[in-house]
XYZ file of C-alpha atoms in Angstrom:
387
model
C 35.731 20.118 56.752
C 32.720 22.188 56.139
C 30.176 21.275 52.962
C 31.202 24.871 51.268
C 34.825 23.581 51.944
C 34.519 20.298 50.046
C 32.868 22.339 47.084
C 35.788 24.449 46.458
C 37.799 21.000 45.394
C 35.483 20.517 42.897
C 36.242 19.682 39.336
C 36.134 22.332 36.704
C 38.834 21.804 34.309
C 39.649 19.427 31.852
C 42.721 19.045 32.609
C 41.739 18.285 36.316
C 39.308 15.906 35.026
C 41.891 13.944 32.977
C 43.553 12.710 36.169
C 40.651 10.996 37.300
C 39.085 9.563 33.824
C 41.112 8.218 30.659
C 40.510 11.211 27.978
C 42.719 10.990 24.956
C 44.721 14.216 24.023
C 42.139 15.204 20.972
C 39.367 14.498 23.136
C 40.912 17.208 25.706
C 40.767 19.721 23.251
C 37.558 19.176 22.234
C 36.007 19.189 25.870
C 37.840 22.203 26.394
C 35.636 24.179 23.638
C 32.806 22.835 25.183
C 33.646 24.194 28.448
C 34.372 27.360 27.320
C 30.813 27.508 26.393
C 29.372 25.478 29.567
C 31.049 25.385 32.548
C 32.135 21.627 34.117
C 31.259 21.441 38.326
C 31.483 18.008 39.172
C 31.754 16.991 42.999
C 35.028 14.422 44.017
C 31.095 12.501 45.370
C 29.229 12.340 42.633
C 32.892 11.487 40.500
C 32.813 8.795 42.895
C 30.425 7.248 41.411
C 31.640 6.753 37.973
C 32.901 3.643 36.606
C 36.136 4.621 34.989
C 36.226 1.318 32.948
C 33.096 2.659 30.679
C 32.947 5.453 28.820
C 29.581 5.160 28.454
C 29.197 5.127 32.239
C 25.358 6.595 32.815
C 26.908 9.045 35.909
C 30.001 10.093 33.233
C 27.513 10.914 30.553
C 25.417 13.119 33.260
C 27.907 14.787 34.548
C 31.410 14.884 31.817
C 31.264 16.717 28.649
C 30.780 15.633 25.469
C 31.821 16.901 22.039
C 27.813 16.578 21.032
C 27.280 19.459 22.925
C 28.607 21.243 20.301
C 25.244 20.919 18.657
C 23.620 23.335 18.230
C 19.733 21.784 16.771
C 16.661 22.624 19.427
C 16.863 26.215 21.441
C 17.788 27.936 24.787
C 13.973 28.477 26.656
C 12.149 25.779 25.758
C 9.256 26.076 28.146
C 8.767 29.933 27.988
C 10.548 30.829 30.979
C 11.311 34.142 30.082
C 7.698 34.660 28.856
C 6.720 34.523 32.445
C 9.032 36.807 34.292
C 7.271 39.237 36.618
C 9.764 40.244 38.916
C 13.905 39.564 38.555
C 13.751 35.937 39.325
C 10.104 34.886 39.098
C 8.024 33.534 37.179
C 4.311 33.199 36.848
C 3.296 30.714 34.473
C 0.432 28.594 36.513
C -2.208 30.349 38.509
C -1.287 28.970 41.827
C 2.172 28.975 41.557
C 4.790 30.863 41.879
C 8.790 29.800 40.555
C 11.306 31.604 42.151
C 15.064 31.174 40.366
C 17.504 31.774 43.487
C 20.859 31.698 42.207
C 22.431 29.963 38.640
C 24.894 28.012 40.442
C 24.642 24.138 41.517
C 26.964 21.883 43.172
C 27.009 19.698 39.852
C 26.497 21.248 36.023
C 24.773 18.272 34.728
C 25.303 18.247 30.890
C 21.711 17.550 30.008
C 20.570 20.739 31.932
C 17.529 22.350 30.555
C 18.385 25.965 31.819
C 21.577 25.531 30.275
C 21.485 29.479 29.170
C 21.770 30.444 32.804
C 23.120 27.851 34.972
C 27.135 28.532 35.643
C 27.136 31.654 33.300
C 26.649 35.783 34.296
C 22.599 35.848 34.120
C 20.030 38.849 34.840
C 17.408 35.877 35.365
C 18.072 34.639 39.175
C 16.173 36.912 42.173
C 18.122 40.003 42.994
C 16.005 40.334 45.654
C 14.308 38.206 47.507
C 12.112 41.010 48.963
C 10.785 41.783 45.595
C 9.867 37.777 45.071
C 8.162 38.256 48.174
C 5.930 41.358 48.013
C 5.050 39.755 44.735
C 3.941 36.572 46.238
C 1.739 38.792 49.044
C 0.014 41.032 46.411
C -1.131 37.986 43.904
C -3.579 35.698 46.753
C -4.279 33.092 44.065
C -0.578 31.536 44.478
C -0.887 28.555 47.140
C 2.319 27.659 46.777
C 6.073 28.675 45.638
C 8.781 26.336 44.045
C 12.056 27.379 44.754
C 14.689 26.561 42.229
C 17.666 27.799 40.500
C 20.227 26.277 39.733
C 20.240 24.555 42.534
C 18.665 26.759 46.139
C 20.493 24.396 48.634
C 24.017 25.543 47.320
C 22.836 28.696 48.760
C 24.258 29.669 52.664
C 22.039 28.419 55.471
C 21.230 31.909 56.782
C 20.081 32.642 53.797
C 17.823 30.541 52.818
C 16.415 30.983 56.194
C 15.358 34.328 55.750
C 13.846 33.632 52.561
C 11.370 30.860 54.377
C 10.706 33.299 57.230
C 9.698 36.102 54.932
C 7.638 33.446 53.052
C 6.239 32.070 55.952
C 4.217 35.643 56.585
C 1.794 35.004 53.223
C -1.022 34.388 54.687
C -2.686 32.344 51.673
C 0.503 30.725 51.050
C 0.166 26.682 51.733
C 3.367 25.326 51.280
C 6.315 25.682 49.835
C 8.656 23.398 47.506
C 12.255 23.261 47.086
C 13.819 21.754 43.788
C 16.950 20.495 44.676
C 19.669 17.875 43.016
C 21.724 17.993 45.686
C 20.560 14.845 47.151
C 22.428 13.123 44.249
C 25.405 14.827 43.883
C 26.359 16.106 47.081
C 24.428 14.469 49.720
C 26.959 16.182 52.110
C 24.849 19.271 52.255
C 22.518 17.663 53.939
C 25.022 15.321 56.301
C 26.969 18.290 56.894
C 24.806 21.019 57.823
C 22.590 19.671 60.767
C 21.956 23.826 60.821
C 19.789 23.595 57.529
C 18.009 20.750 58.492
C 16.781 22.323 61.851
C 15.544 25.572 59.957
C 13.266 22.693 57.546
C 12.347 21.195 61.056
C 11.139 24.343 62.285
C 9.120 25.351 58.943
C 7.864 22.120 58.149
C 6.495 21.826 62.045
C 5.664 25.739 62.785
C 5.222 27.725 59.695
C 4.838 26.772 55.737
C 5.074 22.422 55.002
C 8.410 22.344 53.170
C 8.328 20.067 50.133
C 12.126 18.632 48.468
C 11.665 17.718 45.260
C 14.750 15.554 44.532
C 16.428 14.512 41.100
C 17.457 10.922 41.212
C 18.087 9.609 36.897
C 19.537 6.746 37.654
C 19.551 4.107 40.587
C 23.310 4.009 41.131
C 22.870 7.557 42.590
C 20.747 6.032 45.293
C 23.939 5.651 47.254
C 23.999 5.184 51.204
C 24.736 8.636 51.910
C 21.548 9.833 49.806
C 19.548 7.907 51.982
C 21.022 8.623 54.907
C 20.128 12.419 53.731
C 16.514 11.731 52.756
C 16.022 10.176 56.448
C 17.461 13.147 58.025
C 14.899 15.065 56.125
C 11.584 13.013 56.780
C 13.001 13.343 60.503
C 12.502 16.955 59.825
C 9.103 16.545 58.673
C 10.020 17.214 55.149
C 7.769 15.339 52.477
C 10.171 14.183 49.541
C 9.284 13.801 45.986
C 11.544 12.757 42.919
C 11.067 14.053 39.454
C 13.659 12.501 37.073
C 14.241 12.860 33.350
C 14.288 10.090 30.464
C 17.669 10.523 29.090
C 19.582 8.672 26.096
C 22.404 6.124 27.300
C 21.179 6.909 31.263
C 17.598 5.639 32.008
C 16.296 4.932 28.507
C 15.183 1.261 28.838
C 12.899 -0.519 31.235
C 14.815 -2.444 33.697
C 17.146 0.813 34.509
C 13.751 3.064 34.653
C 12.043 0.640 36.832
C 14.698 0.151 39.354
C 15.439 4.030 39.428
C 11.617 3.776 40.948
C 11.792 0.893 42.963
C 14.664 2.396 44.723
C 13.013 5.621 45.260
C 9.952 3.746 47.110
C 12.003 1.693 49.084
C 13.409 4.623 50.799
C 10.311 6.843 51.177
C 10.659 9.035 47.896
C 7.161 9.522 46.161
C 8.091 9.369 42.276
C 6.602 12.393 41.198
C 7.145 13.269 37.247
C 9.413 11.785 34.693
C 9.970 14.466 32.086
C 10.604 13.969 28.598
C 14.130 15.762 27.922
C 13.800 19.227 26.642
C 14.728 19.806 22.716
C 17.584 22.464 24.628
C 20.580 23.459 22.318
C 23.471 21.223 23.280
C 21.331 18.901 24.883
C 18.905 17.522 22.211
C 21.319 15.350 20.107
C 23.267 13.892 23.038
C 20.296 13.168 25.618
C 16.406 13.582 23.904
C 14.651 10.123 22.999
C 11.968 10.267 20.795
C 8.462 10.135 22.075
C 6.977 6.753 21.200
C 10.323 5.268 22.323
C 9.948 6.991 25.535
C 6.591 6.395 25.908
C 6.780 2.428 25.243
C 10.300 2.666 27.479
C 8.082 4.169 30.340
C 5.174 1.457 30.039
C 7.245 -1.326 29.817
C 8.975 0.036 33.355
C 5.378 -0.304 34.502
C 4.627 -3.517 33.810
C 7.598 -4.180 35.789
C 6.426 -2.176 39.243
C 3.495 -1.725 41.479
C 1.769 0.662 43.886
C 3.572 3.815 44.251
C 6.482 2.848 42.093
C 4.103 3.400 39.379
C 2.599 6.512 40.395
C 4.893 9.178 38.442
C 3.441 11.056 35.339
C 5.650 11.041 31.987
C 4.744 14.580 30.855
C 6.754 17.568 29.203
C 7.297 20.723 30.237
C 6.256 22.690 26.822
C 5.736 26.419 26.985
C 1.840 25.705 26.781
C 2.065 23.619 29.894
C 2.592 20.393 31.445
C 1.214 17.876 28.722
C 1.368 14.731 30.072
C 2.111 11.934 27.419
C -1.521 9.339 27.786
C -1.033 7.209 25.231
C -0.051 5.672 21.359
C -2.795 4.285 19.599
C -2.175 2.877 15.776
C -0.342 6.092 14.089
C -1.398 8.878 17.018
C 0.044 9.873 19.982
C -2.219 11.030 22.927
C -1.767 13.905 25.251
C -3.670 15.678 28.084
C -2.439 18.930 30.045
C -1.810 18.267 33.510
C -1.776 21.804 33.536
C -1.430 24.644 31.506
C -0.766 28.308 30.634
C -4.316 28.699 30.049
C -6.177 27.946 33.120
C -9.151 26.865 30.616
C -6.944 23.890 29.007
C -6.228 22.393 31.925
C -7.168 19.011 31.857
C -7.536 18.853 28.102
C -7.083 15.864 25.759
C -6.059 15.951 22.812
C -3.907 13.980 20.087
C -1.319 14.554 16.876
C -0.265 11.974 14.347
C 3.014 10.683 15.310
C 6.208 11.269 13.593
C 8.916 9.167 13.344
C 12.597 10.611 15.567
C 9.746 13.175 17.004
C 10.882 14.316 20.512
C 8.728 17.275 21.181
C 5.048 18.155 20.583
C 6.401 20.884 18.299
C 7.737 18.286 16.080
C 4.038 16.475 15.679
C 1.643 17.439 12.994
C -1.234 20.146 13.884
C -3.261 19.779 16.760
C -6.333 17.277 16.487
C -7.848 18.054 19.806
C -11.737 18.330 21.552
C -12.549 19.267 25.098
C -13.855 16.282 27.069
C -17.591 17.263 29.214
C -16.853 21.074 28.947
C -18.484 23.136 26.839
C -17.443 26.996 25.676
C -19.661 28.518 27.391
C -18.483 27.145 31.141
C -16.270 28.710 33.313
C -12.808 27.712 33.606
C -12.020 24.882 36.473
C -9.858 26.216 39.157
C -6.648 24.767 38.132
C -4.371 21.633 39.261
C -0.758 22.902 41.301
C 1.520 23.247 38.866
C-alpha cells in the first residue's frame, strides 16, 4: 500500500474518532461544532501514538479537538502574512527570503495550528502557480533562499514537487532552499514509502540547490523508530535537518518534557533550531498559549538541564514586526531582541517592556522601552540575518 493510499484511511469524523478514543455522547456533539469550523485529519500513525487511558494525553491534545476551540479571544494572521503577499502564494516579509505556501492541506490538522484560517479550508492564499513563485524569485536577486511551506509541501505528489526544485534550481543567486515539513511526526511513511522523493532530495541536495527539512517534533514521544528511521534516510540523501517546535500548554510546557524533546532531537542528528512561543491565533490561544515569563523560565530551566547543541535553539516569536527572540526577565521587565525583522534596520535590536502578568504576546506588554545597541541613525542598515 502506497503512502497516498494509507492517507485516504485517515480520521476525519467524530464519529470515526469515537471508535478509537472514549468520547462521551455530549462531548461528540460538541467536537462536531468544532469540526464544522476546523477540519479533523489525523493519521491511524500518529493515533498510534496516543495513550487512550489519558485524556490529557500530550499527542490527543495536538491532534483531537477540543471544545476550547470554540474560543474565539486572539485573531486569524497573527504574524502579517497577508501583509506580505506578492504573488498568489508568496510572501516577502525578510529581505533574503522568500515563503512560498504550496498547498493548505497536511497529513495531520494539528489543533494548535497557527494558519488555522487556511489549512483544511477553500483558501485563495496557497501558489496557483508555481511559475509565478518562480519568476518572482528570479526578478528579486536579494532572496538567497526560499522556505517552502503550506500546510504541509511533502503531502504534495512526488512529480510535483520535483518540478518545483528543478525550476528553483535555475536562480542563479538562489543558495538553498528549505522545506517546512511535519510530516516526519505524523506520517513518517512519506518518507519510508516513497524511496522516489528521497532520490529527487539526493539529487538536489548533491547537484543543484542544498535542500534544508525543517521538521516539527513538540514532544519526545513523537520521536518514534520510524521518525528516525526517516531522518536517516534523509541525511543519506544529503539533506541537513533542523527542528523548530512550539511551547504548548499541557504538551511541552515544563522542563523535563522540553529538555528531553531536545535531547532526543540531538541524539538522532536533528539541529534544534527555534522554539516558538504559540501564536495568540483564534481557537488556539485559550487551549495552547503560555504566558511569557512562564515560558521563558520553562525554557531556561530545560537548559540547565542540557548541553552543547541541545541547547542551541532560540525561544523567539513570530510577531508581524519580526522574529523577536525572547533574551531575558530581569526584576519587573522582559527583554527582547529581533533576530530579524520587517525592517531590515531593526534587525538585531534590543529592546525591553514591563511585564504583565497572563501576557502571552508582545502586543499584550506595555509600550516599547527600547535603544539601538552601537548603531547610530545616521548608519546604514546591516545586511540582514536569513529569516
Amino acid at each position: 500500500m502506497g503512502w497516498q493510499d494509507e492517507l485516504r484511511k485517515n480520521i476525519t469524523t467524530v464519529e470515526e474518532l469515537s471508535r478509537y478514543l472514549d468520547i462521551a455522547r455530549r462531548e461528540k456533539r460538541c467536537l462536531e461544532e468544532v469540526v464544522a469550523r476546523h477540519p479533523m485529519n489525523i493519521t491511524r500513525y500518529y493515533l498510534s501514538l496516543v495513550n487512550k487511558d489519558d485524556p490529557e494525553d500530550p499527542i490527543r491534545r495536538m491532534a483531537v479537538p477540543s471544545v476550547d476551540e470554540l474560543d474565539l479571544s486572539g485573531f486569524y494572521d497573527t504574524s502579517g502574512e497577508l501583509a506580505n503577499v506578492k504573488v498568489s502564494g508568496l510572501q516577502h516579509k525578510y529581505t533574503q527570503t522568500a515563503l512560498v505556501l504550496a498547498t493548505n492541506r497536511c497529513p495531520v490538522y494539528c489543533r494548535f495550528c497557527f494558519r488555522k484560517r487556511l489549512v483544511g479550508l477553500p483558501t485563495k492564499e496557497v501558489a496557483r502557480r508555481f511559475r509565478d513563485v518562480v519568476d518572482y524569485v528570479k526578478s528579486h536577486e536579494e532572496i538567497t533562499n526560499v522556505l517552502i511551506s503550506g500546510g504541509d509541501p511533502l503531502i504534495l505528489p512526488t512529480k510535483l514537487l520535483e518540478g518545483f526544485l528543478k525550476e528553483l534550481s535555475t536562480v542563479n543567486h538562489l543558495r538553498y532552499v528549505r522545506i517546512g515539513s511535519r510530516v516526519l511526526a505524523t506520517f513518517p511513511q512519506r518518507i519510508l514509502d516513497d524511496p522516489a522523493l528521497v532520490e529527487v532530495f539526493e539529487r538536489f541536495s548533491h547537484g543543484g540547490k542544498k535542500v534544508y527539512v525543517v521538521t516539527h517534533f513538540n514532544h519526545s514521544r513523537e520521536l518514534t523508530q520510524e521518525a528516525k528511521e526517516a531522518v536517516a534516510k534523509l541525511f543519506k540523501a544529503g539533506v541537513v535537518v533542523y527542528n523548530q517546535a512550539v511551547l504548548l500548554k499541557g504538551v511541552n510546557d515544563n522542563p523535563d518534557t522540553l529538555a528531553s524533546l531536545m535531547r532526543g532531537l540531538v541524539s538522532m542528528g536533528v539541529v534544534p533550531y527555534y522554539l516558538f512561543q504559540c501564536r495568540p491565533v483564534k481557537r488556539v490561544k485559550k487551549r495552547f498559549q503560555v504566558a511569557l515569563e512562564e515560558g521563558y523560565w520553562t525554557v531556561e530551566e530545560a537548559k540547565r538541564r542540557l548541553d552543547g547543541l541541545a541547547k542551541k535553539f532560540r525561544y523567539v516569536m513570530s510577531h508581524r514586526t519580526g522574529k523577536v527572540e525572547i533574551v531575558g526577565i530581569h526584576g519587573d521587565h522582559i527583554y527582547f531582541k529581533y533576530h530579524q525583522a520587517a525592517d531590515p534596520y531593526d534587525t538585531g535590536l534590543f529592546f525591553r517592556r514591563r511585564l504583565r502578568e497572563g501576557a502571552g504576546w508582545l502586543d499584550d506588554l506595555d509600550d516599547i522601552i527600547q535603544r539601538r545597541l552601537g548603531r547610530s541613525t545616521s548608519q546604514t542598515p546591516p545586511i540582514p540575518c536569513v529569516g
